[in-house]
């Protein structure tokens, strides 16, 4: 499927869930790994605010891309953020959504002009 670059320069992104390992198989507890590098993947929750609208999203990042100093409610940056539409059939039901992935999650700042 095609990936879509997400422009984050003018958005406010706030941390809502601390990074935790992304589970590939809930029954076995197997941690998801990057298909190319084999590195463990992490999941982080954020609220993405842009042009007066907000969305709660989960973003997958490689374990090495998780910076120290992340605090709940604080602004973060998500360099290389992409969105990938997906669809599948699970238990006979069609499901679809958008998966988000970034190269890293790091402490950030609220863009200039926001709230002014």
Tab-separated table of C-alpha atoms in Angstrom:
chain	number	residue	atom	x	y	z
A	1	UNK	CA	0.000	0.000	0.000
A	2	UNK	CA	1.030	3.574	-0.591
A	3	UNK	CA	2.410	5.636	2.272
A	4	UNK	CA	1.507	9.280	2.838
A	5	UNK	CA	3.909	11.768	4.415
A	6	UNK	CA	2.327	13.665	7.295
A	7	UNK	CA	3.386	17.299	7.560
A	8	UNK	CA	4.083	18.095	11.212
A	9	UNK	CA	5.749	21.508	10.990
A	10	UNK	CA	2.618	23.508	11.920
A	11	UNK	CA	0.977	20.861	14.117
A	12	UNK	CA	1.026	20.541	17.884
A	13	UNK	CA	1.713	16.979	18.963
A	14	UNK	CA	1.291	16.092	22.643
A	15	UNK	CA	2.279	12.831	24.333
A	16	UNK	CA	-0.765	10.975	25.734
A	17	UNK	CA	0.699	7.478	26.283
A	18	UNK	CA	4.282	6.632	27.176
A	19	UNK	CA	6.175	4.388	24.750
A	20	UNK	CA	5.668	0.680	25.286
A	21	UNK	CA	6.634	-2.389	23.264
A	22	UNK	CA	4.330	-3.061	20.321
A	23	UNK	CA	2.867	-6.543	20.677
A	24	UNK	CA	2.657	-8.594	17.494
A	25	UNK	CA	0.781	-11.565	18.969
A	26	UNK	CA	-1.392	-10.956	22.024
A	27	UNK	CA	-1.670	-14.678	22.793
A	28	UNK	CA	2.084	-15.288	22.959
A	29	UNK	CA	3.191	-11.772	23.929
A	30	UNK	CA	5.588	-11.679	20.961
A	31	UNK	CA	7.004	-8.186	20.411
A	32	UNK	CA	6.752	-6.724	16.884
A	33	UNK	CA	10.033	-6.271	15.036
A	34	UNK	CA	10.980	-4.152	12.031
A	35	UNK	CA	10.889	-6.335	8.911
A	36	UNK	CA	14.171	-4.916	7.572
A	37	UNK	CA	16.357	-4.252	10.627
A	38	UNK	CA	14.862	-6.742	13.089
A	39	UNK	CA	14.769	-4.000	15.727
A	40	UNK	CA	12.000	-4.107	18.351
A	41	UNK	CA	9.139	-1.682	17.714
A	42	UNK	CA	7.480	0.616	20.238
A	43	UNK	CA	3.998	2.156	20.295
A	44	UNK	CA	3.350	5.689	21.536
A	45	UNK	CA	0.051	7.572	21.903
A	46	UNK	CA	-0.236	11.211	20.893
A	47	UNK	CA	-2.843	13.840	20.194
A	48	UNK	CA	-2.184	15.483	16.824
A	49	UNK	CA	-3.603	19.025	16.631
A	50	UNK	CA	-3.634	20.965	13.363
A	51	UNK	CA	-5.867	23.746	12.026
A	52	UNK	CA	-8.187	23.551	15.042
A	53	UNK	CA	-8.833	19.801	14.740
A	54	UNK	CA	-7.367	17.042	16.882
A	55	UNK	CA	-6.952	13.287	16.577
A	56	UNK	CA	-5.741	10.690	19.053
A	57	UNK	CA	-3.361	8.349	17.232
A	58	UNK	CA	-0.879	5.576	18.003
A	59	UNK	CA	2.470	5.810	16.264
A	60	UNK	CA	4.995	3.001	15.829
A	61	UNK	CA	8.666	3.904	16.255
A	62	UNK	CA	11.822	1.790	16.445
A	63	UNK	CA	13.082	1.233	19.981
A	64	UNK	CA	16.282	3.188	19.219
A	65	UNK	CA	14.136	6.179	18.164
A	66	UNK	CA	12.579	6.679	21.611
A	67	UNK	CA	14.283	9.657	23.272
A	68	UNK	CA	14.812	10.160	26.979
A	69	UNK	CA	12.980	13.010	28.680
A	70	UNK	CA	9.482	12.328	27.325
A	71	UNK	CA	6.727	13.545	29.670
A	72	UNK	CA	2.974	12.923	29.481
A	73	UNK	CA	1.139	15.980	28.170
A	74	UNK	CA	4.329	17.549	26.827
A	75	UNK	CA	4.931	18.446	23.176
A	76	UNK	CA	6.840	15.879	21.103
A	77	UNK	CA	8.231	15.713	17.593
A	78	UNK	CA	7.739	12.774	15.224
A	79	UNK	CA	10.360	13.079	12.476
A	80	UNK	CA	9.530	11.167	9.305
A	81	UNK	CA	5.881	10.620	10.248
A	82	UNK	CA	3.970	8.643	7.607
A	83	UNK	CA	0.439	7.267	7.355
A	84	UNK	CA	-0.317	3.951	5.658
A	85	UNK	CA	-3.940	2.962	4.911
A	86	UNK	CA	-4.658	-0.733	5.550
A	87	UNK	CA	-7.512	-3.184	5.224
A	88	UNK	CA	-7.966	-6.844	6.089
A	89	UNK	CA	-10.538	-9.491	6.809
A	90	UNK	CA	-10.630	-10.735	10.415
A	91	UNK	CA	-13.118	-13.398	11.523
A	92	UNK	CA	-15.038	-12.845	8.302
A	93	UNK	CA	-15.388	-9.095	8.851
A	94	UNK	CA	-13.770	-6.427	6.695
A	95	UNK	CA	-11.633	-4.021	8.761
A	96	UNK	CA	-9.702	-0.938	7.730
A	97	UNK	CA	-7.755	1.933	9.226
A	98	UNK	CA	-4.598	3.991	9.094
A	99	UNK	CA	-1.265	2.924	10.598
A	100	UNK	CA	1.212	5.646	11.600
A	101	UNK	CA	4.963	5.255	11.761
A	102	UNK	CA	7.799	7.671	12.561
A	103	UNK	CA	11.572	7.424	12.669
A	104	UNK	CA	11.618	8.674	16.263
A	105	UNK	CA	9.712	10.340	19.089
A	106	UNK	CA	11.543	13.163	20.880
A	107	UNK	CA	10.730	16.112	23.142
A	108	UNK	CA	9.372	18.923	20.977
A	109	UNK	CA	7.940	22.404	21.110
A	110	UNK	CA	4.614	24.013	20.318
A	111	UNK	CA	4.921	25.708	16.896
A	112	UNK	CA	5.189	29.501	16.901
A	113	UNK	CA	1.855	31.218	16.528
A	114	UNK	CA	-0.185	28.416	18.129
A	115	UNK	CA	-2.542	29.825	20.747
A	116	UNK	CA	-1.633	33.417	19.790
